[in-house]
PDB file of N, CA and C in Angstrom:
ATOM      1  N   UNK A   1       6.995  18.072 -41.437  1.00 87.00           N
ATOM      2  CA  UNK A   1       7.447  16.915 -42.157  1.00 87.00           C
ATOM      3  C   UNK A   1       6.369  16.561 -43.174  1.00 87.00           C
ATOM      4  N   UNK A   2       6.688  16.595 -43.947  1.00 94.00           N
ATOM      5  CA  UNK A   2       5.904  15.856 -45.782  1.00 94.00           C
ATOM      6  C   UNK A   2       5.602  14.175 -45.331  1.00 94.00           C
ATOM      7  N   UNK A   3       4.677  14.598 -46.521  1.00 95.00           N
ATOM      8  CA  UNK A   3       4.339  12.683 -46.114  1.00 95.00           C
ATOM      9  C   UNK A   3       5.583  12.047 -46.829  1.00 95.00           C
ATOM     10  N   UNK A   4       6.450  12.127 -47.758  1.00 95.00           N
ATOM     11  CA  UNK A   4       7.123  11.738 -48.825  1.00 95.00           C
ATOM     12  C   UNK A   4       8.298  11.352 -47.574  1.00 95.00           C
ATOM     13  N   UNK A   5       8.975  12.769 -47.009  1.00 94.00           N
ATOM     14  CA  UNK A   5       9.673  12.093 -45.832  1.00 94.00           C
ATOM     15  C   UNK A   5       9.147  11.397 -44.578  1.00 94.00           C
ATOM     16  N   UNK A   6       7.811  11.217 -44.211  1.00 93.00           N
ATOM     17  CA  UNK A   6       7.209  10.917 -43.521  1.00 93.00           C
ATOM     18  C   UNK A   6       7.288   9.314 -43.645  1.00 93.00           C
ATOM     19  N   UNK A   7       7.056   8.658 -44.655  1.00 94.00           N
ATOM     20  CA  UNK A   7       7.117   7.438 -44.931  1.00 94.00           C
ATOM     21  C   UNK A   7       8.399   6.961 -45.233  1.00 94.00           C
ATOM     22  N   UNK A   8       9.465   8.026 -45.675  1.00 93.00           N
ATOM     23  CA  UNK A   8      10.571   7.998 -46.039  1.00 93.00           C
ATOM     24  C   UNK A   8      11.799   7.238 -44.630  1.00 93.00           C
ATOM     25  N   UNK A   9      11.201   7.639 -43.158  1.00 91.00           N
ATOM     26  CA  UNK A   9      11.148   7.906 -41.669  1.00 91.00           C
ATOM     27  C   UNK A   9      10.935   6.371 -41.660  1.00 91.00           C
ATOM     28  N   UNK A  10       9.808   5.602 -41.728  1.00 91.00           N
ATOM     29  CA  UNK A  10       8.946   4.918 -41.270  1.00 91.00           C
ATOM     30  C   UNK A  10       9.503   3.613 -42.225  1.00 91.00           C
ATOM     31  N   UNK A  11      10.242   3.732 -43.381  1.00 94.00           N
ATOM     32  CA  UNK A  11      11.202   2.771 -43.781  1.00 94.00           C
ATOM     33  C   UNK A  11      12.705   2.741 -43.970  1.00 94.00           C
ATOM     34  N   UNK A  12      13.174   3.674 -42.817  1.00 95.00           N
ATOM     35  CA  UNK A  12      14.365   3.661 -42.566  1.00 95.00           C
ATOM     36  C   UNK A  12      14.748   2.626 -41.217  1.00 95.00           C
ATOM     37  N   UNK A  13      15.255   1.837 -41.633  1.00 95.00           N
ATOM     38  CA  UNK A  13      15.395   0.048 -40.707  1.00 95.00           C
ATOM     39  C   UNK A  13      16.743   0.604 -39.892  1.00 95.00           C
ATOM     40  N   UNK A  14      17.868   1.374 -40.349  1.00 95.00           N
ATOM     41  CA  UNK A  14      19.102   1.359 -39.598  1.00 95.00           C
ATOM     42  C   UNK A  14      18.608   2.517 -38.365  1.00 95.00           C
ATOM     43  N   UNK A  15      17.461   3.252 -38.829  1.00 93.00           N
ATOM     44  CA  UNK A  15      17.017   4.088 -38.010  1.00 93.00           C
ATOM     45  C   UNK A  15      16.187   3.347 -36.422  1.00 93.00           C
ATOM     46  N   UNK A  16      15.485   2.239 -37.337  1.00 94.00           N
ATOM     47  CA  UNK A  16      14.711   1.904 -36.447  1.00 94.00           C
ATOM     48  C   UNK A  16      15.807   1.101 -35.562  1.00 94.00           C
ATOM     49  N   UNK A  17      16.651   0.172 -35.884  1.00 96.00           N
ATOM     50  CA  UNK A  17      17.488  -0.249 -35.502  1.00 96.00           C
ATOM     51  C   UNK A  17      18.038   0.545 -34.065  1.00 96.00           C
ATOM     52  N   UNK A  18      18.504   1.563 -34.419  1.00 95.00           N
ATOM     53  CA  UNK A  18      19.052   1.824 -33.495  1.00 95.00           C
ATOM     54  C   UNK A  18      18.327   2.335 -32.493  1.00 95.00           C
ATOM     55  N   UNK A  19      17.162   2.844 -32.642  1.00 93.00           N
ATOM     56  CA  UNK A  19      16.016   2.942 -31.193  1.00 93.00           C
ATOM     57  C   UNK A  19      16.361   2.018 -30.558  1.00 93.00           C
ATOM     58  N   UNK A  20      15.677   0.710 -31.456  1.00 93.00           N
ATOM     59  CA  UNK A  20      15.476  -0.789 -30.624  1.00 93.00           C
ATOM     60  C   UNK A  20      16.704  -1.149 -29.820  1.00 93.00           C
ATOM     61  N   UNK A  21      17.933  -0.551 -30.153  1.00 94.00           N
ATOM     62  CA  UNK A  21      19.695  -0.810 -29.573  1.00 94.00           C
ATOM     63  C   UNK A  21      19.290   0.479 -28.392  1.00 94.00           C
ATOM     64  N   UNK A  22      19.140   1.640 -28.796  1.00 90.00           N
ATOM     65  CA  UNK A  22      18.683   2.231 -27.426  1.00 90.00           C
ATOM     66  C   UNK A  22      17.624   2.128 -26.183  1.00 90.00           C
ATOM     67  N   UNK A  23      16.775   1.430 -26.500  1.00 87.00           N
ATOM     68  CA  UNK A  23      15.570   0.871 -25.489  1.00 87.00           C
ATOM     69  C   UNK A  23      16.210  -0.040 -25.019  1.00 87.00           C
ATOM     70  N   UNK A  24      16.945  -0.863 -25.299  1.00 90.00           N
ATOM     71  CA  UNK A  24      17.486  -1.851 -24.927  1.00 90.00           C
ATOM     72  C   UNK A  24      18.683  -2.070 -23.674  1.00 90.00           C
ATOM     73  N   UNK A  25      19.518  -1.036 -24.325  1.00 88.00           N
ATOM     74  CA  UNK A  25      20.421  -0.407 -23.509  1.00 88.00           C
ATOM     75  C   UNK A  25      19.483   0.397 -22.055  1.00 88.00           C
ATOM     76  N   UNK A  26      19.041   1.246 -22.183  1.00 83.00           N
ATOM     77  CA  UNK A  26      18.189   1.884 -20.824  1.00 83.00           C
ATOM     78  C   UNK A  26      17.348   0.773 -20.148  1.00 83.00           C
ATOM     79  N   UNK A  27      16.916  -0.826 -21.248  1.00 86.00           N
ATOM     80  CA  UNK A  27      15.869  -1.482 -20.008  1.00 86.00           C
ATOM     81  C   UNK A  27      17.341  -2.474 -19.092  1.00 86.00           C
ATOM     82  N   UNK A  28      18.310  -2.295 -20.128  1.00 90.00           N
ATOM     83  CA  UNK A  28      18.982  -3.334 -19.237  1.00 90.00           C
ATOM     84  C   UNK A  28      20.055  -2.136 -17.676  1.00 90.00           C
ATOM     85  N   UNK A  29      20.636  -1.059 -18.273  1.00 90.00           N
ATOM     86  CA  UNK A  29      21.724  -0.579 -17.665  1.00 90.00           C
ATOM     87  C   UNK A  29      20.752   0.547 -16.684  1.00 90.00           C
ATOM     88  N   UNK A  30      19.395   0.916 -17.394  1.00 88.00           N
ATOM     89  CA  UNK A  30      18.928   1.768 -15.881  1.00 88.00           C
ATOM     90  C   UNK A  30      17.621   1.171 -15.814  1.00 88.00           C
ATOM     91  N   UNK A  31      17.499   0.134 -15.803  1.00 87.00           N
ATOM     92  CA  UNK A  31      16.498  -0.871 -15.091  1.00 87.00           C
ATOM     93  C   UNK A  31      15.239  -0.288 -15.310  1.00 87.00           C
ATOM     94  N   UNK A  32      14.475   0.540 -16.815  1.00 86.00           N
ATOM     95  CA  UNK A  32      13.746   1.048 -17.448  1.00 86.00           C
ATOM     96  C   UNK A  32      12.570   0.098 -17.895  1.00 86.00           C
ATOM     97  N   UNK A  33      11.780  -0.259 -17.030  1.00 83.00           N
ATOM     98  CA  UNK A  33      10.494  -1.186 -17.015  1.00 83.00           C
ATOM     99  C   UNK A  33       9.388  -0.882 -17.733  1.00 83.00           C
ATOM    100  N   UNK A  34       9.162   0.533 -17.481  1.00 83.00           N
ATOM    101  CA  UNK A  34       8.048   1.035 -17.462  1.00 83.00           C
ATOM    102  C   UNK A  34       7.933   2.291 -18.716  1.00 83.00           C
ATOM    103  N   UNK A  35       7.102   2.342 -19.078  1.00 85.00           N
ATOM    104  CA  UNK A  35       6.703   4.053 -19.432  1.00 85.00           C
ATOM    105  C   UNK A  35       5.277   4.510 -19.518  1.00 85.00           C
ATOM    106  N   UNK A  36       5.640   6.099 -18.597  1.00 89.00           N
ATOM    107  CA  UNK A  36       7.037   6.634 -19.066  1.00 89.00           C
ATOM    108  C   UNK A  36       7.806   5.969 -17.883  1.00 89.00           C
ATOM    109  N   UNK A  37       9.001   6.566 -17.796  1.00 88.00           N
ATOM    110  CA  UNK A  37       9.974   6.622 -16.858  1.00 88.00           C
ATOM    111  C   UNK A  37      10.805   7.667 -16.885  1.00 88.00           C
ATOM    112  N   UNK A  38      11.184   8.728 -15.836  1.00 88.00           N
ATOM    113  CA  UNK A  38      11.379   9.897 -15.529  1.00 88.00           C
ATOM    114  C   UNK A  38      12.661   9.729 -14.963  1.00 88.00           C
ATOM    115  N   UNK A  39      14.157  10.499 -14.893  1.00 88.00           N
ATOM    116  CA  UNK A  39      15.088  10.649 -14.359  1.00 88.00           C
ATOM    117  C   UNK A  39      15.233  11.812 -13.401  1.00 88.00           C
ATOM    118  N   UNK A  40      15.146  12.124 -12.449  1.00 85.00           N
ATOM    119  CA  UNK A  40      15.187  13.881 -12.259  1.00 85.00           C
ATOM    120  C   UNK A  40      16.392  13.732 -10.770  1.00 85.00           C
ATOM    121  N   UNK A  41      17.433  14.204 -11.279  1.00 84.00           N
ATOM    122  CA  UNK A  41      18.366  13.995 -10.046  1.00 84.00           C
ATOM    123  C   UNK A  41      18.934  12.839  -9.980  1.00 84.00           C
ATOM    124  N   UNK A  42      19.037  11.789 -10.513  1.00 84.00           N
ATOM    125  CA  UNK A  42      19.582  10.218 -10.578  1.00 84.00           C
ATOM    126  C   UNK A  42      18.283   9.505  -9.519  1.00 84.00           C
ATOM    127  N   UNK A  43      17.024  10.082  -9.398  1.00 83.00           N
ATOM    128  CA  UNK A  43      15.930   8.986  -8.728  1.00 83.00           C
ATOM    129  C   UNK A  43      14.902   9.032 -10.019  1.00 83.00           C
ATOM    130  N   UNK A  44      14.642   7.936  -9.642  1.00 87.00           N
ATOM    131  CA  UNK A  44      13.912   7.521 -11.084  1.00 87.00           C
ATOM    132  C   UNK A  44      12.729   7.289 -10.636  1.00 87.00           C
ATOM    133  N   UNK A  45      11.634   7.612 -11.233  1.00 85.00           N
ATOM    134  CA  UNK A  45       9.769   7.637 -11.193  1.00 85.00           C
ATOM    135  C   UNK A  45       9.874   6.684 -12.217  1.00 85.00           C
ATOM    136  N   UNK A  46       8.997   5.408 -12.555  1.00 85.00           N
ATOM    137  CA  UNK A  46       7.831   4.796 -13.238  1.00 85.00           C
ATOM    138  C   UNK A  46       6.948   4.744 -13.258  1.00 85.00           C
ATOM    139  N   UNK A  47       6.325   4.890 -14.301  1.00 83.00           N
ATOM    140  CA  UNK A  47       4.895   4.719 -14.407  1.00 83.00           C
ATOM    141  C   UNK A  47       4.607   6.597 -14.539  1.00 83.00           C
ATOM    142  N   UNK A  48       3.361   6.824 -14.693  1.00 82.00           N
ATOM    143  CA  UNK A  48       2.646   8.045 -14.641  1.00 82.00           C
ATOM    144  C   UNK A  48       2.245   8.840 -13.475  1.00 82.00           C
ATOM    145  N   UNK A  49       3.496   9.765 -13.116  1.00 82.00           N
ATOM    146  CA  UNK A  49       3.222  10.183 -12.023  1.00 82.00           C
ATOM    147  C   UNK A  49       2.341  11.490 -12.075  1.00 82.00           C
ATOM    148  N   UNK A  50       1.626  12.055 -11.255  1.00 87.00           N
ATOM    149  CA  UNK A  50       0.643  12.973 -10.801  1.00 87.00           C
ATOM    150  C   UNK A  50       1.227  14.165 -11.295  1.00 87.00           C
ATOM    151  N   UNK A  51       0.595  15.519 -11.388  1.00 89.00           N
ATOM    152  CA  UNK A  51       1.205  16.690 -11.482  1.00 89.00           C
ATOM    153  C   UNK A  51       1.469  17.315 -10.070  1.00 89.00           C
ATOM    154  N   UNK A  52       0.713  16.410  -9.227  1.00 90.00           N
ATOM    155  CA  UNK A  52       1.640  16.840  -7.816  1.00 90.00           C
ATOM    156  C   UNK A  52       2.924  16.734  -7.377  1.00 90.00           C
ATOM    157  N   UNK A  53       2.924  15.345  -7.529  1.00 86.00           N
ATOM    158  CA  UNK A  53       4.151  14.341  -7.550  1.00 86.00           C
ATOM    159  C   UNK A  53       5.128  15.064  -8.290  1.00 86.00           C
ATOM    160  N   UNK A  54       5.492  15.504  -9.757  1.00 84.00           N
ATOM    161  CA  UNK A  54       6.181  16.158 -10.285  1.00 84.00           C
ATOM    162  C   UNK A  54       6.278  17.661  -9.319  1.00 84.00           C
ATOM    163  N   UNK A  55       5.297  18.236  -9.375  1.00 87.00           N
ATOM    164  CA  UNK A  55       5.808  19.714  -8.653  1.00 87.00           C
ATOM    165  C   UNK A  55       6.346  19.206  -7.139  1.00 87.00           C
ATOM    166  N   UNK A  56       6.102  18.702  -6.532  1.00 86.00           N
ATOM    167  CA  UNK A  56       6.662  17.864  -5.056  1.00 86.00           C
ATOM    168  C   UNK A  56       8.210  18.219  -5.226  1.00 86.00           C
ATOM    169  N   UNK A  57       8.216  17.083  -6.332  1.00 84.00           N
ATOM    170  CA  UNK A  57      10.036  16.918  -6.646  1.00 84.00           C
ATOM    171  C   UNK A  57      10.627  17.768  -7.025  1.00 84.00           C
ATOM    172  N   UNK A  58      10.154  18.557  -8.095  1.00 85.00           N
ATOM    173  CA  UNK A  58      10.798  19.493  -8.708  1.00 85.00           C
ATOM    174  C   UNK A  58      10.628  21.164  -7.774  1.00 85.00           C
ATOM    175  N   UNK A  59       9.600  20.819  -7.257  1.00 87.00           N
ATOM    176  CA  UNK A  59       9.966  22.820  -6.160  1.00 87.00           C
ATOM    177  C   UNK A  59      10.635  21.980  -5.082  1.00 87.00           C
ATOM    178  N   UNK A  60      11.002  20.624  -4.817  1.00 77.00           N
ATOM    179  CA  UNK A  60      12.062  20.352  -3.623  1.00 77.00           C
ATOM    180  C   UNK A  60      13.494  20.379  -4.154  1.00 77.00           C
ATOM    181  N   UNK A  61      13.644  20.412  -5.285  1.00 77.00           N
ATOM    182  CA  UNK A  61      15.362  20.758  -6.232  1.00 77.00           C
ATOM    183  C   UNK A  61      15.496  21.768  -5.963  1.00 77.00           C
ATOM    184  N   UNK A  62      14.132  22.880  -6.448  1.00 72.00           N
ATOM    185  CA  UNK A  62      14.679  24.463  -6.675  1.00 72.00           C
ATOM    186  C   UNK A  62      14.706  25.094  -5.319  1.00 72.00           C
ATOM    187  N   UNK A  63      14.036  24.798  -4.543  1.00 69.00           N
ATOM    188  CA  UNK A  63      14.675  24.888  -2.966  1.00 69.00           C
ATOM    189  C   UNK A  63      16.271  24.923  -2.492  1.00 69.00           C
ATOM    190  N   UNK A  64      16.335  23.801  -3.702  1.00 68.00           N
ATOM    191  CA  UNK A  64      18.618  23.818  -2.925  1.00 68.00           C
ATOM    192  C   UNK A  64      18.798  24.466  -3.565  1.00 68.00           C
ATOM    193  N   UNK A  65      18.471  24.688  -4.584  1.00 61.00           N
ATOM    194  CA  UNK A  65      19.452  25.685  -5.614  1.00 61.00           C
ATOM    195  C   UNK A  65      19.665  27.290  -5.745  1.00 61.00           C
TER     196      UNK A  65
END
């Protein structure tokens, strides 16, 4: 990305707009407090979890699968 579109990005308001309509939506409908915040399987992590914690969860998925 060019700086020309770079700034081009950074004053686009309908753009920003609609982040702020999407953050909004996830703090209200999946109760998104924190970040980060992680989905993996419909259980949700907040906050900064460990690289244990992640491999924990994720080699206990690939186990069922």
């Amino acid at each position: 990305m060019g700086k020309d579109e770079f700034e081009a990005c950074l004053k686009n308001t309908a753009l920003e707009n609609k982040i702020v309509e999407q953050r909004l939506v996830a703090s209200q409908e999946l109760d998104v407090n924190a970040t980060p915040t992680f989905f993996i399987n419909g259980s949700k992590f907040s906050g900064a979890p460990t690289a244990e914690e992640f491999n924990r969860v994720l080699s206990g998925l690939a186990e069922k699968s």
